[in-house]
Amino acid sequence: QLQLQESGPGLVKPSETLSLICTVSGGSISSSSHFWGWIRQPPGKGLEWIGSIFYSGSTSYNPSLKSRVTISVDTSKNQFSLKLNSVTAADTAVYYCARQEVTVTKPFDYWGQGTVVTVSS
Amino acid sequence: QSVLTQPPSVSGAPGQRVTISCTGSSSNIGSGYDVHWYQQLPGTAPKLLIYGNNNRPSGVPDRFSGSRSGTSASLAITGLQAEDEADYYCQSYDNSLSAWVFGGGTKLTIL
């Protein structure tokens, strides 16, 4: 059974960089059939796609966050990571990692449990 | 403001039927991109409920069904049960944004 697990600091100071890792188990991140993505949910609000990566390192980002986001992959560790720089309180959210088949029409079929990140001094 | 528009809330009594709408535009649902639905129980991660407009993953009861027409989609839940109380989100792809987009979510309350 595929599992995804987010990890990283729960508290980040304003203007600093948020860094999270998603560890994939029960399957290979080097699958040619899947993207690996990050999605966030601010408190009491809806879901927002942040960006996705293919095992080769090819990325796609939400235009609204593109200038601040970097997603990378480490196939040797079966992990992918998220960096969001210059954070503000508006970046406070639950951050999820998820898997998606390599077609724009496919859903996010496996999700991590999510990790809470608070931006505060 | 979300690219896909959902009603903030719906409600129904046990055993009744409710529908949740998801309205998009010509650059997403209207372009023929599939719509997917997720159920988010309180304090948990979203779970895929309906994929490809009207398909249910293994384990999802047939009380849940989806449809798509034009620039909109709908999720129908029949025989409402207390355990259905959750937030529901639609999702598709938008070719003008080159981004996967979600609806704002609909809170289902069981009366």
Coordinates of C-alpha atoms in Angstrom, one line a residue:
Chain A
Q1 CA 0.0 0.0 0.0
L2 CA 1.5 3.3 -1.1
Q3 CA 2.0 5.8 1.8
L4 CA 3.2 9.4 1.8
Q5 CA 4.5 11.2 4.9
E6 CA 5.3 14.9 5.2
S7 CA 7.9 16.1 7.6
G8 CA 9.5 19.4 8.5
P9 CA 9.5 22.4 10.9
G10 CA 6.0 23.3 12.3
L11 CA 7.0 26.9 12.9
V12 CA 8.7 29.3 10.4
K13 CA 9.6 32.9 10.9
P14 CA 8.2 35.6 8.5
S15 CA 10.5 36.3 5.5
E16 CA 12.3 32.9 6.0
T17 CA 12.1 29.7 3.9
L18 CA 9.6 27.0 4.6
S19 CA 11.1 23.5 3.8
L20 CA 9.2 20.3 3.8
I21 CA 10.0 16.7 2.7
C22 CA 7.6 14.0 1.6
T23 CA 8.8 10.4 2.0
V24 CA 7.1 7.8 -0.2
S25 CA 6.9 4.2 0.9
G26 CA 5.3 1.1 -0.6
G27 CA 6.1 2.3 -4.1
S28 CA 8.8 4.0 -6.2
I29 CA 9.0 7.7 -6.7
S30 CA 10.8 6.8 -10.0
S31 CA 7.6 5.7 -11.5
S32 CA 7.2 6.9 -15.1
S33 CA 3.5 7.0 -14.6
H34 CA 3.2 9.5 -11.8
F35 CA 3.7 13.1 -10.7
W36 CA 4.3 14.0 -7.1
G37 CA 2.7 17.1 -5.8
W38 CA 2.2 19.6 -3.0
I39 CA -1.1 21.0 -1.9
R40 CA -1.9 23.3 1.0
Q41 CA -5.0 24.3 3.0
P42 CA -5.0 27.5 5.1
P43 CA -7.0 27.3 8.4
G44 CA -10.7 27.1 7.6
K45 CA -10.1 27.5 3.9
G46 CA -10.0 25.4 0.7
L47 CA -7.3 23.4 -1.1
E48 CA -4.6 25.1 -3.2
W49 CA -2.3 23.2 -5.6
I50 CA 1.3 24.4 -5.1
G51 CA 3.3 22.4 -7.6
S52 CA 4.2 19.0 -8.9
I53 CA 7.4 17.1 -10.0
F54 CA 8.2 14.2 -12.2
Y55 CA 11.0 11.8 -11.1
S56 CA 13.2 13.2 -13.8
G57 CA 13.1 16.6 -12.1
S58 CA 10.6 18.2 -14.5
T59 CA 8.4 20.6 -12.5
S60 CA 5.1 22.5 -12.8
Y61 CA 4.1 25.3 -10.4
N62 CA 1.0 27.3 -9.5
P63 CA 1.5 30.6 -11.3
S64 CA 0.4 32.5 -8.1
L65 CA 3.3 30.9 -6.2
K66 CA 5.9 30.2 -8.9
S67 CA 8.2 33.0 -8.0
R68 CA 8.7 31.7 -4.4
V69 CA 8.5 27.9 -4.9
T70 CA 11.0 25.2 -5.6
I71 CA 10.2 21.5 -5.7
S72 CA 12.9 18.9 -6.0
V73 CA 13.2 15.1 -6.0
D74 CA 15.7 12.7 -4.5
T75 CA 15.1 9.3 -6.1
S76 CA 17.8 7.6 -4.0
K77 CA 15.8 8.4 -0.8
N78 CA 12.4 8.1 -2.4
Q79 CA 11.6 11.6 -1.3
F80 CA 10.6 14.9 -2.8
S81 CA 10.7 18.3 -1.2
L82 CA 9.1 21.7 -1.1
K83 CA 10.8 25.1 -0.5
L84 CA 8.7 28.2 -0.2
N85 CA 10.7 31.4 0.4
S86 CA 9.8 34.8 1.8
V87 CA 6.9 33.4 3.8
T88 CA 4.3 35.5 5.4
A89 CA 1.4 34.7 7.7
A90 CA -0.7 34.0 4.6
D91 CA 1.4 30.9 4.1
T92 CA 0.2 29.3 7.4
A93 CA -1.5 26.1 6.4
V94 CA -1.7 22.4 6.4
Y95 CA 0.7 21.2 3.7
Y96 CA -0.1 17.9 2.0
C97 CA 1.9 15.8 -0.4
A98 CA 0.1 13.7 -3.0
R99 CA 0.5 11.4 -6.0
Q100 CA -1.1 11.9 -9.4
E101 CA -0.9 10.0 -12.6
V102 CA 1.0 11.6 -15.5
T103 CA -2.0 13.1 -17.3
V104 CA -3.5 16.5 -16.5
T105 CA -6.9 14.9 -16.3
K106 CA -6.1 12.5 -13.5
P107 CA -6.9 13.0 -9.8
F108 CA -4.6 13.1 -6.7
D109 CA -5.2 9.5 -5.6
Y110 CA -2.9 9.1 -2.6
W111 CA -2.4 11.8 0.0
G112 CA -0.2 12.2 3.0
Q113 CA -1.7 13.0 6.4
G114 CA -0.6 16.6 6.2
T115 CA 1.7 18.7 8.3
V116 CA 0.8 22.0 10.0
V117 CA 3.1 24.9 9.3
T118 CA 2.7 28.2 11.1
V119 CA 4.4 31.4 10.1
S120 CA 5.0 33.5 13.1
S121 CA 7.8 35.4 14.8
Chain B
Q1 CA -11.6 33.3 -4.8
S2 CA -11.5 29.8 -6.3
V3 CA -11.5 29.0 -10.0
L4 CA -14.2 26.4 -9.5
T5 CA -17.3 27.6 -7.6
Q6 CA -19.1 25.5 -5.0
P7 CA -21.9 26.4 -2.6
P8 CA -20.4 27.0 0.9
S9 CA -22.8 24.6 2.5
V10 CA -25.6 22.1 2.0
S11 CA -27.6 20.1 4.4
G12 CA -30.0 17.1 4.5
A13 CA -31.7 14.7 6.8
P14 CA -30.6 11.1 7.1
G15 CA -31.9 9.0 4.2
Q16 CA -32.4 12.1 1.9
R17 CA -30.5 13.0 -1.3
V18 CA -28.3 16.1 -1.7
T19 CA -26.4 17.5 -4.6
I20 CA -23.3 19.7 -4.6
S21 CA -22.5 21.8 -7.7
C22 CA -19.2 22.8 -9.1
T23 CA -19.2 25.6 -11.7
G24 CA -16.2 26.3 -13.9
S25 CA -15.5 27.9 -17.2
S26 CA -14.4 27.3 -20.8
S27 CA -10.8 27.0 -19.7
N28 CA -11.4 24.1 -17.3
I29 CA -14.5 21.9 -17.1
G30 CA -15.8 23.4 -20.3
S31 CA -12.6 22.3 -22.2
G32 CA -13.5 18.7 -21.4
Y33 CA -11.1 18.2 -18.5
D34 CA -12.3 15.6 -16.1
V35 CA -13.7 16.6 -12.7
H36 CA -12.8 14.8 -9.5
W37 CA -14.3 14.9 -6.0
Y38 CA -12.7 14.6 -2.6
Q39 CA -14.2 14.0 0.8
Q40 CA -12.5 15.6 3.8
L41 CA -13.6 14.4 7.2
P42 CA -12.8 16.7 10.1
G43 CA -9.1 16.8 10.9
T44 CA -8.1 14.4 8.1
A45 CA -6.6 14.6 4.7
P46 CA -8.8 14.7 1.6
K47 CA -9.8 11.3 0.2
L48 CA -10.6 10.7 -3.5
L49 CA -14.3 10.1 -3.7
I50 CA -15.1 10.3 -7.5
Y51 CA -12.6 10.4 -10.3
G52 CA -13.1 11.0 -14.0
N53 CA -16.5 12.7 -13.5
N54 CA -18.4 9.6 -12.5
N55 CA -16.1 6.8 -11.4
R56 CA -15.8 5.5 -7.8
P57 CA -12.6 4.2 -6.4
S58 CA -12.8 0.8 -4.8
G59 CA -14.5 1.0 -1.4
V60 CA -16.6 4.1 -2.1
P61 CA -20.3 3.3 -1.7
D62 CA -22.5 3.6 -4.7
R63 CA -24.6 6.2 -2.8
F64 CA -22.0 8.6 -4.2
S65 CA -22.2 9.6 -7.9
G66 CA -20.9 12.3 -10.1
S67 CA -21.8 14.0 -13.4
R68 CA -20.5 16.6 -15.7
S69 CA -22.2 18.8 -18.3
G70 CA -20.9 21.8 -20.1
T71 CA -19.0 24.0 -17.7
S72 CA -20.3 22.4 -14.5
A73 CA -20.3 19.2 -12.6
S74 CA -22.3 17.8 -9.7
L75 CA -21.8 15.3 -6.8
A76 CA -24.9 13.5 -5.7
I77 CA -25.2 11.7 -2.4
T78 CA -28.2 9.5 -1.7
G79 CA -29.4 7.8 1.5
L80 CA -27.5 10.3 3.6
Q81 CA -25.8 9.0 6.7
A82 CA -24.3 10.7 9.7
E83 CA -20.8 9.6 8.6
D84 CA -21.2 11.6 5.4
E85 CA -20.9 14.9 7.3
A86 CA -17.7 16.4 5.8
D87 CA -16.3 18.9 3.4
Y88 CA -16.4 18.1 -0.3
Y89 CA -14.1 19.5 -2.9
C90 CA -14.2 19.4 -6.7
Q91 CA -11.0 19.5 -8.8
S92 CA -10.1 19.8 -12.4
Y93 CA -7.4 21.3 -14.7
D94 CA -7.3 24.8 -16.1
N95 CA -5.5 25.3 -19.4
S96 CA -5.3 29.1 -19.2
L97 CA -3.6 28.9 -15.8
S98 CA -1.7 25.7 -16.6
A99 CA -2.7 24.6 -13.1
W100 CA -4.7 22.0 -11.3
V101 CA -7.5 23.9 -9.6
F102 CA -9.9 23.1 -6.7
G103 CA -13.4 24.4 -5.8
G104 CA -13.7 26.3 -2.5
G105 CA -15.3 23.4 -0.8
T106 CA -18.8 22.6 0.4
K107 CA -19.7 21.7 4.0
L108 CA -22.3 19.0 4.2
T109 CA -24.3 19.0 7.4
I110 CA -26.5 16.1 8.4
L111 CA -29.6 17.4 10.1

